[in-house]
mmCIF file with all atom_site columns, C-alpha atoms in Angstrom:
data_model
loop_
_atom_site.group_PDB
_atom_site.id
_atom_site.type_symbol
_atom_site.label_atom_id
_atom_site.label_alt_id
_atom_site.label_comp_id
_atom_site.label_asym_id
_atom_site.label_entity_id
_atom_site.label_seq_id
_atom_site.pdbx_PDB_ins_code
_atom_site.Cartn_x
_atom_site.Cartn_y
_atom_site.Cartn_z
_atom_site.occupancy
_atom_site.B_iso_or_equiv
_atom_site.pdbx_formal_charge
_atom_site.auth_seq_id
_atom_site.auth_comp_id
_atom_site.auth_asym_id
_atom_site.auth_atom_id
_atom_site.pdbx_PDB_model_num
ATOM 1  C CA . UNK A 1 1  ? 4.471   20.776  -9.951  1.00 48.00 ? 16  UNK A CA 1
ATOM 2  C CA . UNK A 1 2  ? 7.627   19.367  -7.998  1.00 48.00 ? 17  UNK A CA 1
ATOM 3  C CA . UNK A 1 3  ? 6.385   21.023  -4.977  1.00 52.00 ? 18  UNK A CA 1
ATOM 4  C CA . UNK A 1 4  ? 3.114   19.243  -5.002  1.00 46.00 ? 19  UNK A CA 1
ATOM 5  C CA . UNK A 1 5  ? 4.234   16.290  -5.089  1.00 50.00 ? 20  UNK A CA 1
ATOM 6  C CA . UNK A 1 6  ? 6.278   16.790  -2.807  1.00 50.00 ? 21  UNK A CA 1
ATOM 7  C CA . UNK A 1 7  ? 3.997   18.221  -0.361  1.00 48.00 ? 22  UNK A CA 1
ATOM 8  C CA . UNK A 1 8  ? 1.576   14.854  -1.106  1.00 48.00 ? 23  UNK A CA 1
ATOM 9  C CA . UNK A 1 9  ? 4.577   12.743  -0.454  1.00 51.00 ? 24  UNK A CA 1
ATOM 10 C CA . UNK A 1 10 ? 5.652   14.014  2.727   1.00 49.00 ? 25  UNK A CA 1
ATOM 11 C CA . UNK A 1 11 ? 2.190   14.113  3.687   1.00 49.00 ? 26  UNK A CA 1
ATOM 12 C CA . UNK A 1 12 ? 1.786   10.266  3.093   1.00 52.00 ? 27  UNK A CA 1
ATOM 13 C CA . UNK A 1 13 ? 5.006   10.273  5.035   1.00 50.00 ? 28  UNK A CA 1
ATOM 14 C CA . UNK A 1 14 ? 4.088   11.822  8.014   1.00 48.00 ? 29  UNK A CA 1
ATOM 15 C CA . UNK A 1 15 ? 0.515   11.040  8.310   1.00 48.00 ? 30  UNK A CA 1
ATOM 16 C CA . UNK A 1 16 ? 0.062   7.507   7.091   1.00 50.00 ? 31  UNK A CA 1
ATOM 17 C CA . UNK A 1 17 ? -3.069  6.177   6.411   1.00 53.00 ? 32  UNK A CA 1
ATOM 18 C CA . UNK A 1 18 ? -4.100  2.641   5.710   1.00 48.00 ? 33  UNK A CA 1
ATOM 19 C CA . UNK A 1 19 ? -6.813  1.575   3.141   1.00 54.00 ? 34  UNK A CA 1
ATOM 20 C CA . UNK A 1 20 ? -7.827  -1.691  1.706   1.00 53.00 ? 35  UNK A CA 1
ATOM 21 C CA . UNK A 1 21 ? -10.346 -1.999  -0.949  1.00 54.00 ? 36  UNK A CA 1
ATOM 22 C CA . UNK A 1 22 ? -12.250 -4.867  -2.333  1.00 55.00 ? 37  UNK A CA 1
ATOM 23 C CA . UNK A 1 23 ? -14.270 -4.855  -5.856  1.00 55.00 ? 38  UNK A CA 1
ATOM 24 C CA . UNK A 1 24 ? -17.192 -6.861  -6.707  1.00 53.00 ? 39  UNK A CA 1
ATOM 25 C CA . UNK A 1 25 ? -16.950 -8.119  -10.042 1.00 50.00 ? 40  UNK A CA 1
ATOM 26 C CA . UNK A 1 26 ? -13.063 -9.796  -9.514  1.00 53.00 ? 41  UNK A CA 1
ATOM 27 C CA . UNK A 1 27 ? -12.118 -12.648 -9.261  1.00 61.00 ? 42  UNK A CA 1
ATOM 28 C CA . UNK A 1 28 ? -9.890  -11.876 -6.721  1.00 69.00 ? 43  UNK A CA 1
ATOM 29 C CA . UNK A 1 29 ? -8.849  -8.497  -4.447  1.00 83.00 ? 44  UNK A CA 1
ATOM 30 C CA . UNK A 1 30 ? -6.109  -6.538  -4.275  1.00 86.00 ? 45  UNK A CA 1
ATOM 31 C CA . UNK A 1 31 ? -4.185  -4.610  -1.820  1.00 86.00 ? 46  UNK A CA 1
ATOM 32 C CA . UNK A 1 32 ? -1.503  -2.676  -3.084  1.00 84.00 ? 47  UNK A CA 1
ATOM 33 C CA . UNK A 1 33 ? -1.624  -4.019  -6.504  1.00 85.00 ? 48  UNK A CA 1
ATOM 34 C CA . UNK A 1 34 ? -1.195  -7.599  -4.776  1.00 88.00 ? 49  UNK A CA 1
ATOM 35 C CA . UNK A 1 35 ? -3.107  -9.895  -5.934  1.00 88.00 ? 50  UNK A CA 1
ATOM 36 C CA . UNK A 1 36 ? -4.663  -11.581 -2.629  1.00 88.00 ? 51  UNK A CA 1
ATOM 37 C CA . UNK A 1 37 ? -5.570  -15.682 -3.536  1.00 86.00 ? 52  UNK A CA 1
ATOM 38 C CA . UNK A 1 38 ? -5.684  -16.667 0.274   1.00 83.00 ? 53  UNK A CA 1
ATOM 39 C CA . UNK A 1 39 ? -8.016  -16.242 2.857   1.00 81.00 ? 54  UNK A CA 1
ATOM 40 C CA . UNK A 1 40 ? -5.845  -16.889 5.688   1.00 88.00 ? 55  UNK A CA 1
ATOM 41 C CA . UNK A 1 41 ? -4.867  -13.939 7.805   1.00 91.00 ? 56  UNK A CA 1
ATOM 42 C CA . UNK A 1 42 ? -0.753  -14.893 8.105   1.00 93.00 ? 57  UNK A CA 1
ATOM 43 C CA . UNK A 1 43 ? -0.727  -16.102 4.309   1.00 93.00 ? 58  UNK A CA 1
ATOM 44 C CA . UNK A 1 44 ? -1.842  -12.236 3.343   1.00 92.00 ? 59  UNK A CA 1
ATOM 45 C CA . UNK A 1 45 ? 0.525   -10.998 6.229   1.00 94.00 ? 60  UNK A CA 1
ATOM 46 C CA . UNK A 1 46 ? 3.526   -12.798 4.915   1.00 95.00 ? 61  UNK A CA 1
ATOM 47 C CA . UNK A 1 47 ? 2.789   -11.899 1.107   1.00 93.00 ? 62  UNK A CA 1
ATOM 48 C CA . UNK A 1 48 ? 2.137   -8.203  1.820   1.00 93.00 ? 63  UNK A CA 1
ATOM 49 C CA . UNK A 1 49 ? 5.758   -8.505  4.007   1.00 93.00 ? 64  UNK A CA 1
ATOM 50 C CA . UNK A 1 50 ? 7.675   -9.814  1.168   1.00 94.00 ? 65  UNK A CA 1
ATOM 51 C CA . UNK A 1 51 ? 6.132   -7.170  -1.667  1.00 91.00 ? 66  UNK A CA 1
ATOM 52 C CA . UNK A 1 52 ? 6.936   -4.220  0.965   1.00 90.00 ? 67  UNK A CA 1
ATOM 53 C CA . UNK A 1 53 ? 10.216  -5.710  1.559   1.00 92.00 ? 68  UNK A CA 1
ATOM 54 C CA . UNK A 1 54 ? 10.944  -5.651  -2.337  1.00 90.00 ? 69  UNK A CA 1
ATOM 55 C CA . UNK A 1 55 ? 9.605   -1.892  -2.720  1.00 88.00 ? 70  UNK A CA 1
ATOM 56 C CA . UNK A 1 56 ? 11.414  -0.659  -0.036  1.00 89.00 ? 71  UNK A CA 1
ATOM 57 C CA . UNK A 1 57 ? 15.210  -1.690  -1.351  1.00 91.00 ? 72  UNK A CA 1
ATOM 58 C CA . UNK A 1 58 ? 14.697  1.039   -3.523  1.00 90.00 ? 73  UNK A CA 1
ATOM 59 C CA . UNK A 1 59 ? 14.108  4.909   -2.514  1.00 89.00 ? 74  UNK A CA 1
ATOM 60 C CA . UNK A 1 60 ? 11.688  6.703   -4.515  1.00 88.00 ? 75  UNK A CA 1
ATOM 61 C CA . UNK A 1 61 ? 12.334  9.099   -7.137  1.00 90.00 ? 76  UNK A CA 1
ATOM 62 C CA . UNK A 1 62 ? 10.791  12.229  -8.096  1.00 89.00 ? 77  UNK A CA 1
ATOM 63 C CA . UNK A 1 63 ? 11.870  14.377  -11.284 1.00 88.00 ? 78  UNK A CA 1
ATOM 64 C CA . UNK A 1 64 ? 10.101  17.952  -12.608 1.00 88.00 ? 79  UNK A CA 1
ATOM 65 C CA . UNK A 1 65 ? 11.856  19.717  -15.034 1.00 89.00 ? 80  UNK A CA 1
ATOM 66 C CA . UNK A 1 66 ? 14.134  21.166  -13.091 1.00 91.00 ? 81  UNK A CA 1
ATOM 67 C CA . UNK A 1 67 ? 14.999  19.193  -10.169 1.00 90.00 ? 82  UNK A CA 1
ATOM 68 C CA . UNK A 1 68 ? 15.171  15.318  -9.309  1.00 91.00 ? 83  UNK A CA 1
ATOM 69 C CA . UNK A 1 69 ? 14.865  14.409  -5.597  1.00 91.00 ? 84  UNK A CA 1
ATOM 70 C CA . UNK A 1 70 ? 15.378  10.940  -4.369  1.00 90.00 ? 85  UNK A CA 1
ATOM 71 C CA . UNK A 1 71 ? 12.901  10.255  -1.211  1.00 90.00 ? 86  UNK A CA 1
ATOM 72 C CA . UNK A 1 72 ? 14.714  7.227   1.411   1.00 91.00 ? 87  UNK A CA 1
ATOM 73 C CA . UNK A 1 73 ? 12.271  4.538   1.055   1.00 89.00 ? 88  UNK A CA 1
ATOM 74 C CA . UNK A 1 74 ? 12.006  4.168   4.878   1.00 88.00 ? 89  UNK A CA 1
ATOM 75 C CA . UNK A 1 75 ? 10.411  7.351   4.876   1.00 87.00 ? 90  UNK A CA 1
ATOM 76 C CA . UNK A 1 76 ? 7.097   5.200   4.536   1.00 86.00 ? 91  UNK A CA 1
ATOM 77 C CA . UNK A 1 77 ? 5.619   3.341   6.703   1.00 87.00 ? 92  UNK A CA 1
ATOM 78 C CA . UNK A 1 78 ? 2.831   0.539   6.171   1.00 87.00 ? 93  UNK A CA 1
ATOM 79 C CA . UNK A 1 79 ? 0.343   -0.979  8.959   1.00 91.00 ? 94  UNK A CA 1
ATOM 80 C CA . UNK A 1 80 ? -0.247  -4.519  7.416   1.00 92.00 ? 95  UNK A CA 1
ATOM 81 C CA . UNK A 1 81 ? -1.751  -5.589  10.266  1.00 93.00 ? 96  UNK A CA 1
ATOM 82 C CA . UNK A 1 82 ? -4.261  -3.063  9.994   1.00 92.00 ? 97  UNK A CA 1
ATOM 83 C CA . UNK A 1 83 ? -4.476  -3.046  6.484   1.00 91.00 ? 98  UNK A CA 1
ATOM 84 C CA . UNK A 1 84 ? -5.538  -6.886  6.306   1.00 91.00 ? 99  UNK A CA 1
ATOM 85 C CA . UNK A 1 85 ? -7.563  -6.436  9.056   1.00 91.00 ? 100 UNK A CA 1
ATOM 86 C CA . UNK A 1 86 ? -9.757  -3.743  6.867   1.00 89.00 ? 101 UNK A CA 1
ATOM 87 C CA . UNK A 1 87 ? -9.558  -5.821  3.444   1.00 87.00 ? 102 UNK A CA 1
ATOM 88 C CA . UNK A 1 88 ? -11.048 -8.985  5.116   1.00 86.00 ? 103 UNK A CA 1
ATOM 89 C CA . UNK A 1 89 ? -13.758 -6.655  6.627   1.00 85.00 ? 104 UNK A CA 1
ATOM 90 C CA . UNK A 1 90 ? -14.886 -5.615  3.562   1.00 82.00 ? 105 UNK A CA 1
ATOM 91 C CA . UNK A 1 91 ? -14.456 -9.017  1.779   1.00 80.00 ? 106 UNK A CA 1
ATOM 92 C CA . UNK A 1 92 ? -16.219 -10.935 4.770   1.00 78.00 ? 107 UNK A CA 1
ATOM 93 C CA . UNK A 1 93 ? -19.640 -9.752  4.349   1.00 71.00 ? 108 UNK A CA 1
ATOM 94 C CA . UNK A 1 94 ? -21.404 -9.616  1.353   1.00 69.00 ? 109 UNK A CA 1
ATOM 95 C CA . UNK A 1 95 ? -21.936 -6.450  -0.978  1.00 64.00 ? 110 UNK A CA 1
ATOM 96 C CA . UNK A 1 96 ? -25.893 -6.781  -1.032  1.00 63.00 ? 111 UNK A CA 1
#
């Protein structure tokens, strides 16, 4: 099981992939888990900053039964830019 995840972590790692979503139904979107109350490009950028600058002071661990490895947290990378740019492309036009 260890190896697994491994393998899905280092893939993430290595070949980093950005994804936004946006529900219907919400009364707001997410990205990340973040709850997103502006529409404003540099408002998201700056809140997305400060929530990836909070996850990444601490590295990631994973533990199996037999082994615990602890994965630097710079390991990942995140295009915000990019990220934002998808989430208000799927937020901008209606679902319908």
């Amino acid at each position: 099981m260890l190896s697994v995840i491994m393998v899905v972590i280092l893939y993430q790692a290595i070949l980093p992939s950005s994804t936004a979503l946006a529900k219907d139904g919400v009364d707001n979107s997410t990205i990340a888990g973040i709850e997103i109350v502006s529409t404003k490009k540099s408002e998201i950028q700056s809140l997305l900053s400060t929530e990836v600058a909070k996850w990444k002071q601490n590295d990631i661990v994973v533990q199996g039964t037999t082994a615990k490895v602890l994965i630097p947290s710079d390991y990942f990378t995140f295009d915000i830019n990019k990220t934002i740019d998808k989430y208000i492309s799927l937020t901008s036009s209606p679902w319908y």
